[in-house]
Coordinates of C-alpha atoms in Angstrom, one line a residue:
M1 CA -53.2 -25.2 5.2
K2 CA -52.1 -21.7 5.7
P3 CA -49.3 -20.7 3.3
V4 CA -45.9 -19.5 4.4
K5 CA -45.3 -16.1 2.8
V6 CA -42.0 -15.4 1.4
G7 CA -40.5 -11.9 0.4
L8 CA -37.9 -11.9 -2.3
L9 CA -35.4 -9.2 -2.5
G10 CA -33.8 -9.4 -6.1
L11 CA -34.8 -11.1 -9.1
G12 CA -31.7 -11.5 -11.1
T13 CA -30.4 -14.9 -12.3
V14 CA -30.3 -16.4 -8.8
G15 CA -33.7 -14.9 -7.7
T16 CA -35.2 -16.2 -10.9
G17 CA -33.7 -19.6 -10.0
V18 CA -35.3 -19.4 -6.6
V19 CA -38.8 -18.7 -8.2
R20 CA -38.4 -21.5 -10.6
I21 CA -37.5 -24.0 -7.9
V22 CA -40.2 -22.9 -5.5
E23 CA -43.0 -23.0 -8.2
G24 CA -41.8 -26.1 -10.1
N25 CA -41.3 -28.1 -6.9
Q26 CA -44.2 -26.8 -5.0
E27 CA -45.9 -30.1 -4.4
D28 CA -42.7 -31.8 -3.0
L29 CA -41.7 -28.7 -0.9
S30 CA -45.2 -28.2 0.5
S31 CA -45.3 -31.9 1.6
Q32 CA -41.9 -31.4 3.3
V33 CA -42.9 -28.4 5.4
G34 CA -46.7 -29.0 5.8
S35 CA -47.8 -25.7 3.9
P36 CA -47.7 -24.1 0.5
I37 CA -44.8 -21.7 0.0
L38 CA -46.0 -18.5 -1.6
I39 CA -43.6 -15.7 -2.8
E40 CA -45.8 -12.9 -1.9
R41 CA -43.7 -9.9 -2.8
I42 CA -40.7 -9.3 -4.8
A43 CA -38.4 -6.2 -4.9
V44 CA -36.6 -5.4 -8.2
K45 CA -34.6 -2.4 -9.3
N46 CA -36.7 -2.0 -12.6
T47 CA -40.3 -3.1 -12.4
D48 CA -40.5 -2.6 -16.3
K49 CA -37.7 -4.9 -17.2
P50 CA -38.7 -8.0 -19.2
R51 CA -38.4 -11.3 -17.1
D52 CA -37.5 -15.0 -18.1
I53 CA -40.4 -16.0 -15.8
E54 CA -44.0 -15.1 -15.4
V55 CA -44.6 -13.3 -11.9
D56 CA -47.6 -11.4 -10.7
A57 CA -47.3 -7.8 -11.5
A58 CA -49.0 -6.9 -8.2
A59 CA -46.3 -8.7 -6.4
I60 CA -43.4 -6.5 -7.9
T61 CA -42.1 -3.5 -6.4
D62 CA -39.0 -1.4 -6.8
D63 CA -38.9 -0.4 -3.0
P64 CA -37.4 -3.1 -0.8
W65 CA -39.1 -1.5 2.2
D66 CA -42.4 -2.6 0.8
V67 CA -41.3 -6.1 1.3
I68 CA -39.6 -5.7 4.6
R69 CA -42.6 -4.0 6.1
D70 CA -45.3 -6.1 4.8
P71 CA -46.8 -7.9 8.0
E72 CA -48.1 -10.9 6.0
I73 CA -44.4 -12.0 5.1
D74 CA -42.8 -14.5 7.3
V75 CA -39.4 -15.1 5.6
I76 CA -37.2 -12.6 3.6
V77 CA -34.9 -14.2 0.9
E78 CA -32.2 -11.7 0.0
V79 CA -30.5 -12.2 -3.3
M80 CA -29.9 -8.6 -4.3
G81 CA -26.3 -8.6 -3.1
G82 CA -24.1 -5.8 -1.9
I83 CA -23.9 -4.3 1.5
A84 CA -25.1 -0.6 1.3
G85 CA -28.8 -0.7 2.2
T86 CA -28.8 -4.5 2.5
K87 CA -27.5 -4.6 6.0
E88 CA -30.3 -2.1 7.1
Y89 CA -33.0 -4.3 5.3
I90 CA -31.9 -7.4 7.0
L91 CA -31.6 -5.9 10.5
E92 CA -35.1 -4.2 10.1
A93 CA -36.7 -7.5 9.0
L94 CA -35.2 -9.2 12.0
E95 CA -36.4 -6.5 14.3
R96 CA -39.8 -7.1 12.9
G97 CA -39.6 -11.0 13.6
K98 CA -38.9 -12.1 10.0
H99 CA -36.5 -14.9 9.2
I100 CA -33.8 -14.5 6.7
V101 CA -32.2 -16.6 4.0
T102 CA -29.3 -14.9 2.2
A103 CA -26.8 -15.7 -0.4
N104 CA -24.6 -12.6 0.6
K105 CA -21.1 -13.4 1.4
D106 CA -20.0 -9.9 1.6
L107 CA -22.6 -9.0 4.1
M108 CA -22.0 -12.1 6.3
A109 CA -18.2 -11.8 6.2
L110 CA -18.3 -8.1 7.2
H111 CA -21.4 -8.0 9.4
G112 CA -22.4 -11.6 10.2
S113 CA -21.7 -11.2 14.0
E114 CA -24.0 -8.3 14.2
I115 CA -26.7 -9.9 12.2
L116 CA -26.6 -13.2 14.0
A117 CA -26.6 -11.4 17.3
K118 CA -29.9 -9.5 16.4
A119 CA -31.3 -12.9 15.2
Q120 CA -30.5 -14.4 18.6
E121 CA -32.2 -11.5 20.3
K122 CA -35.3 -11.7 18.2
Q123 CA -35.4 -15.5 18.1
C124 CA -35.2 -15.6 14.4
D125 CA -33.3 -17.7 11.8
V126 CA -30.6 -16.4 9.6
F127 CA -29.4 -19.2 7.2
Y128 CA -26.7 -18.4 4.6
E129 CA -25.8 -21.7 2.9
A130 CA -25.5 -20.2 -0.6
S131 CA -23.0 -17.4 0.5
V132 CA -20.1 -19.9 0.2
A133 CA -19.6 -22.5 -2.5
G134 CA -22.9 -22.2 -4.2
G135 CA -24.5 -25.7 -4.4
I136 CA -22.1 -27.3 -1.9
P137 CA -23.8 -27.7 1.5
I138 CA -20.6 -26.8 3.4
I139 CA -22.1 -24.3 5.9
R140 CA -24.6 -26.8 7.2
T141 CA -22.0 -29.6 7.4
L142 CA -19.7 -27.4 9.5
I143 CA -22.3 -26.3 11.8
E144 CA -23.9 -29.8 12.3
G145 CA -21.9 -32.6 10.7
F146 CA -18.7 -31.5 12.6
S147 CA -20.4 -30.5 15.8
S148 CA -18.7 -33.5 17.7
D149 CA -15.3 -32.9 16.2
K150 CA -12.5 -30.4 16.3
I151 CA -11.6 -29.0 12.9
V152 CA -7.8 -28.6 12.6
K153 CA -7.7 -27.4 8.9
I154 CA -9.9 -26.1 6.1
M155 CA -8.6 -25.8 2.6
G156 CA -10.8 -24.5 -0.1
I157 CA -11.1 -23.7 -3.7
V158 CA -13.9 -21.3 -3.2
N159 CA -13.8 -19.1 -6.4
G160 CA -14.7 -20.6 -9.7
T161 CA -13.3 -17.8 -11.8
T162 CA -9.8 -18.1 -10.5
N163 CA -9.9 -22.0 -10.6
Y164 CA -11.0 -21.9 -14.3
I165 CA -8.2 -19.6 -15.2
L166 CA -5.5 -21.6 -13.5
S167 CA -6.9 -25.0 -14.8
K168 CA -6.8 -23.7 -18.4
M169 CA -3.3 -22.2 -18.0
S170 CA -2.3 -25.7 -16.6
Q171 CA -4.0 -27.8 -19.3
E172 CA -3.1 -25.6 -22.3
G173 CA -0.1 -23.8 -21.4
A174 CA -1.8 -20.4 -22.0
S175 CA -1.1 -17.1 -20.4
Y176 CA -2.9 -15.6 -17.6
H177 CA -4.2 -12.6 -19.7
D178 CA -5.4 -14.8 -22.7
V179 CA -7.3 -17.1 -20.3
L180 CA -8.8 -14.1 -18.3
K181 CA -10.0 -12.6 -21.5
E182 CA -11.6 -16.0 -22.5
A183 CA -13.3 -16.3 -19.0
Q184 CA -14.8 -12.9 -19.5
E185 CA -16.0 -13.7 -23.0
L186 CA -17.8 -16.9 -21.5
G187 CA -19.2 -15.0 -18.5
Y188 CA -17.0 -16.8 -16.0
A189 CA -15.3 -13.5 -15.2
E190 CA -16.5 -10.0 -14.7
S191 CA -15.6 -6.9 -16.8
D192 CA -13.8 -5.8 -13.6
P193 CA -12.4 -9.1 -12.3
T194 CA -10.5 -7.6 -9.3
S195 CA -12.4 -9.1 -6.6
D196 CA -12.1 -12.5 -8.0
V197 CA -8.4 -12.6 -9.3
E198 CA -6.9 -10.7 -6.3
G199 CA -8.5 -13.1 -3.9
L200 CA -10.8 -10.7 -2.2
D201 CA -14.0 -12.8 -3.0
A202 CA -12.3 -16.1 -1.7
A203 CA -11.2 -14.2 1.4
R204 CA -14.8 -13.4 2.4
K205 CA -15.9 -16.8 1.9
M206 CA -12.9 -18.2 4.0
A207 CA -13.6 -15.8 6.8
I208 CA -17.1 -17.3 7.0
L209 CA -15.8 -20.9 6.9
G210 CA -13.1 -20.1 9.4
T211 CA -15.8 -18.6 11.8
L212 CA -18.0 -21.7 11.6
G213 CA -15.3 -24.4 11.5
F214 CA -13.3 -23.0 14.4
R215 CA -16.2 -21.6 16.4
T216 CA -14.7 -18.3 16.9
N217 CA -15.0 -14.8 15.3
V218 CA -12.8 -14.6 12.3
E219 CA -12.7 -11.1 10.7
L220 CA -12.1 -10.4 7.0
S221 CA -9.1 -8.4 8.2
D222 CA -7.7 -11.5 9.7
V223 CA -7.2 -13.1 6.3
S224 CA -3.9 -12.6 4.6
V225 CA -4.8 -12.2 0.9
S226 CA -2.8 -12.4 -2.5
G227 CA -4.3 -13.2 -6.0
I228 CA -3.3 -14.8 -9.1
S229 CA -2.6 -11.9 -11.5
G230 CA 1.1 -12.5 -10.9
V231 CA 1.0 -16.2 -11.9
S232 CA 2.8 -16.9 -15.2
K233 CA 2.5 -20.1 -17.5
E234 CA 6.1 -20.6 -16.6
D235 CA 5.3 -20.8 -12.9
I236 CA 2.7 -23.4 -13.6
A237 CA 5.1 -25.4 -15.7
F238 CA 7.6 -25.4 -13.0
A239 CA 4.9 -26.6 -10.5
K240 CA 3.9 -29.5 -12.8
R241 CA 7.5 -30.6 -13.4
L242 CA 7.8 -30.8 -9.6
G243 CA 4.7 -32.8 -9.1
Y244 CA 2.3 -29.9 -8.2
E245 CA -0.8 -28.1 -9.5
M246 CA -1.3 -24.4 -9.0
K247 CA -4.5 -23.4 -7.1
L248 CA -5.8 -20.3 -5.4
L249 CA -6.4 -21.9 -2.0
G250 CA -8.0 -20.6 1.0
I251 CA -6.1 -22.2 4.1
A252 CA -7.3 -22.0 7.6
E253 CA -5.7 -23.8 10.5
S254 CA -6.5 -23.9 14.2
H255 CA -4.5 -25.0 17.0
E256 CA -5.6 -24.6 20.7
D257 CA -6.5 -20.9 21.2
E258 CA -4.9 -19.7 17.9
F259 CA -5.7 -19.8 14.2
S260 CA -4.2 -18.8 10.9
I261 CA -6.1 -18.0 7.7
S262 CA -4.9 -17.0 4.2
V263 CA -5.9 -17.0 0.5
Q264 CA -2.9 -17.3 -1.9
P265 CA -1.7 -19.1 -5.1
T266 CA -0.5 -22.3 -3.7
M267 CA 1.4 -25.3 -5.2
I268 CA -0.5 -28.4 -4.1
R269 CA 0.8 -31.9 -4.5
T270 CA -1.0 -33.6 -7.4
G271 CA -1.9 -36.6 -5.3
H272 CA -3.9 -34.5 -2.8
P273 CA -7.6 -34.7 -3.5
I274 CA -8.1 -31.0 -3.9
A275 CA -5.4 -30.7 -6.7
S276 CA -7.7 -32.6 -9.1
V277 CA -10.7 -30.0 -8.9
N278 CA -10.6 -28.2 -12.2
G279 CA -12.7 -25.6 -14.2
V280 CA -15.3 -23.6 -12.4
Y281 CA -16.0 -26.1 -9.8
N282 CA -15.3 -25.5 -6.0
A283 CA -14.2 -27.9 -3.4
V284 CA -13.7 -27.6 0.4
Y285 CA -11.2 -30.0 2.2
V286 CA -11.9 -30.3 5.9
Y287 CA -9.6 -32.2 8.2
G288 CA -11.0 -33.0 11.6
Q289 CA -9.2 -34.2 14.8
A290 CA -11.5 -37.4 14.9
V291 CA -12.9 -37.9 11.4
G292 CA -9.6 -37.2 9.6
E293 CA -9.8 -36.2 6.0
T294 CA -13.0 -35.2 4.1
M295 CA -13.8 -33.1 0.9
F296 CA -16.8 -31.6 -0.5
Y297 CA -17.1 -30.9 -4.3
G298 CA -19.5 -29.4 -6.7
A299 CA -20.7 -26.2 -8.4
G300 CA -19.7 -23.1 -6.6
A301 CA -21.9 -20.7 -8.6
G302 CA -24.5 -20.5 -11.1
A303 CA -28.3 -19.6 -10.9
M304 CA -29.7 -23.1 -10.2
P305 CA -26.8 -24.5 -7.9
T306 CA -27.0 -21.3 -5.8
A307 CA -30.9 -21.3 -5.8
T308 CA -30.8 -24.9 -4.7
S309 CA -29.0 -24.0 -1.5
I310 CA -31.2 -21.0 -1.0
V311 CA -34.5 -22.9 -1.2
A312 CA -33.0 -25.8 1.1
D313 CA -32.3 -22.9 3.6
L314 CA -35.9 -21.9 3.1
V315 CA -37.3 -25.2 3.9
A316 CA -35.3 -25.6 6.9
V317 CA -36.5 -22.1 8.2
I318 CA -40.2 -23.2 7.6
K319 CA -39.6 -26.4 9.4
N320 CA -38.3 -24.5 12.4
L321 CA -41.2 -22.2 12.1
K322 CA -43.7 -25.2 12.3
L323 CA -41.8 -26.5 15.2
G324 CA -41.4 -23.3 17.1
V325 CA -37.7 -23.6 17.3
N326 CA -36.6 -20.7 15.2
G327 CA -33.4 -19.0 16.5
L328 CA -32.1 -22.0 18.3
K329 CA -29.5 -22.9 15.7
Q330 CA -27.6 -19.6 15.3
I331 CA -24.0 -20.0 15.7
V332 CA -22.6 -17.1 17.7
P333 CA -18.8 -17.6 18.2
Y334 CA -18.3 -18.8 21.8
K335 CA -14.4 -19.2 22.0
Q336 CA -12.0 -16.3 21.6
K337 CA -9.0 -17.4 19.6
K338 CA -6.3 -15.1 18.5
L339 CA -4.6 -14.8 15.2
K340 CA -1.2 -16.6 15.0
S341 CA 1.9 -14.5 14.6
D342 CA 4.1 -15.0 11.6
E343 CA 6.6 -16.7 13.8
D344 CA 4.0 -19.5 14.5
I345 CA 2.8 -20.0 10.9
F346 CA 4.7 -22.7 9.1
Y347 CA 4.7 -24.0 5.5
K348 CA 6.9 -25.1 2.6
N349 CA 7.9 -22.5 0.1
F350 CA 8.8 -22.6 -3.6
L351 CA 11.1 -19.9 -5.2
L352 CA 12.3 -19.2 -8.5
L353 CA 15.3 -17.0 -8.8
H354 CA 17.1 -15.3 -11.8
V355 CA 20.6 -15.0 -11.0
D356 CA 24.3 -14.4 -12.3
D357 CA 25.4 -17.4 -14.2
K358 CA 28.7 -17.8 -12.4
A359 CA 30.5 -19.9 -9.7
G360 CA 29.8 -19.2 -6.1
V361 CA 26.3 -17.8 -6.6
L362 CA 24.5 -20.8 -5.2
A363 CA 26.5 -20.9 -2.2
K364 CA 25.7 -17.3 -1.3
I365 CA 22.1 -18.0 -1.7
T366 CA 21.9 -21.1 0.4
Q367 CA 23.9 -19.3 3.1
V368 CA 21.1 -16.7 3.5
F369 CA 18.6 -19.5 4.2
A370 CA 20.9 -21.2 6.7
E371 CA 21.4 -17.6 8.5
Y372 CA 17.6 -17.6 9.1
D373 CA 17.3 -21.3 10.1
V374 CA 15.4 -22.3 6.9
S375 CA 16.3 -25.7 5.7
L376 CA 16.1 -26.7 2.2
D377 CA 14.3 -29.7 0.6
S378 CA 15.7 -29.2 -3.0
V379 CA 17.7 -26.9 -5.0
V380 CA 18.1 -26.9 -8.9
Q381 CA 20.0 -24.7 -11.0
Q382 CA 19.4 -24.7 -14.8
A383 CA 20.0 -22.6 -17.8
N384 CA 17.2 -21.2 -19.9
P385 CA 17.9 -20.6 -23.5
S386 CA 15.6 -17.6 -23.6
N387 CA 17.1 -16.1 -20.5
P388 CA 20.8 -15.0 -20.2
D389 CA 20.4 -15.5 -16.3
A390 CA 20.7 -18.8 -14.6
E391 CA 17.6 -20.1 -12.9
I392 CA 17.5 -21.4 -9.4
I393 CA 14.5 -23.4 -8.1
I394 CA 14.4 -23.9 -4.5
V395 CA 11.8 -25.7 -2.3
T396 CA 12.2 -25.4 1.5
H397 CA 11.0 -27.7 4.3
N398 CA 8.5 -26.2 6.7
A399 CA 9.7 -22.7 7.7
S400 CA 8.0 -20.0 9.7
K401 CA 6.4 -17.1 7.8
A402 CA 8.6 -14.7 9.8
S403 CA 11.8 -16.3 8.9
M404 CA 10.8 -16.5 5.2
N405 CA 10.1 -12.8 5.2
K406 CA 13.7 -12.2 6.6
V407 CA 15.1 -14.6 3.8
M408 CA 13.1 -12.7 1.2
R409 CA 14.2 -9.2 2.3
H410 CA 18.0 -10.5 2.4
L411 CA 17.7 -12.1 -1.0
E412 CA 16.5 -8.7 -2.4
Q413 CA 19.8 -7.1 -1.4
L414 CA 22.0 -9.6 -3.0
K415 CA 23.7 -8.4 -6.1
V416 CA 24.0 -11.7 -7.7
I417 CA 20.1 -12.1 -7.8
H418 CA 18.6 -10.1 -10.7
R419 CA 15.1 -11.1 -10.0
I420 CA 13.1 -13.0 -7.4
K421 CA 10.6 -14.3 -10.2
S422 CA 8.2 -16.3 -7.9
H423 CA 7.4 -17.2 -4.4
Y424 CA 4.6 -19.5 -3.5
R425 CA 3.3 -21.6 -0.7
V426 CA 3.6 -25.5 -1.1
E427 CA 1.1 -27.9 0.3
G428 CA 0.5 -31.6 0.3

C-alpha cells in the first residue's frame, strides 16, 4: 500500500504528541485508512535542539517552505502557531492541492473565511478540531452532530488557565494574584498571561464556535470581551453566598437573523452543569431548538489531548482522500446574520456597591433602576466591619445591555455611591 505522506510544521509539545500517536498507533491508524501514514518532513525553528523523540535527521528542516513545496507530501499538519508567516504557508499549501490539519485558533478566528474559501476553490480539506477545547471533539459535533438542528445558545469554558484560577479562588478563598502566580509556577499560565486572563484566547475560540454553530460569519471583532483580572475573592464569596459560581464564560446566542456573542466573568447558578467544571478542564454547553441541552467536557489543552484531536482530523482527511471527496465538508457560512444591538441583548446583572451608610441611600439607588425600566430581583444592604461604607448587593431581572449601561452611567454620578465595586452578568 502506498503511504500517505504528511508534512509537520512544528515539533514542540503538541507536534511531539502528534508524532508519538502516529508512530505508536501506526498499525491501528493504517487499518482505519487503508495505508501507512508517514511523517515525511518536519519543519522546526532549531534543527540542533535536543528532542524527546527520535526522528530521522533527514526529515528535519528549519525552512517551512521545504515542507510546503515538497511534491510528495499529501497533508500538512500545522502546529507551529502564530499568524505571521503561517497564513502564507497554509494558503500556498492549498494552492498546491495539499490538505490541512491545524490547531491554530488565532489563524482560524482571524482568517478562517479566507482559508476555507481557498480550500473550497482547490477542493481541499481544512480541519481544525484542535483549535478549540483541545481534546473535546466540539467542532466536528457542531458541523455534523447538529446539522439537523438550530443552535440557540452556546456557552463555553474554553480557557483552562482562567478556569483554574477561578476554581482555586473559589475553593480556597485565595486572591487572584496568588493563584495566578501559582498557575505560572505549575505551567498552567504563561509568563505574560494577558491573552488568557483578559479573555482574548477565549474570544478567538468563541468566534470559531459561533461561526460553526450559527452557520454565519462571526468575526473576532464581534465578540464583546472582558477578563478576570478584576475579579476579587470577595466577589467570588458573594457569588457563592447567593448560590452561584464565578466562571469566565463565552456566551453566544442566536435568534432569527441576529446573534450576540461575548466573553466575560459570569455568575452561573450552581445547579447548571457548567458550574461544576473546575481546574484546567474545558466544557461547551450547547442548547439546540430540537435536542435541548447538551454538554461536552474534557481536557482543553495539553500535548496528548490536543494531539489526539489533530490525528483524528488527519485520519478524516486521509479517509476523504481515499474516497475522493476532499473539500466537500468545508463549512462556508451561508446565512448572513447581524450582530444584535445592545437594546436587544438581555440578561440578569449582579452589582456590589459601596455607599454612604445613612437613611435614604437605598431609595435613591433603586429609583435609578426604575428610571431606566430595570426591575430588581433582590436587594441586600449590609455592614462590613472592614469597610466604613455600607455594602449594597443588587441582582436584577433580565434587562437590556443598553438600559444597564445607562443605569451604570447614572450610578457613577450619584454622590452617595463611593464605589461600584463589581458588576457581573448572571446566568442560570
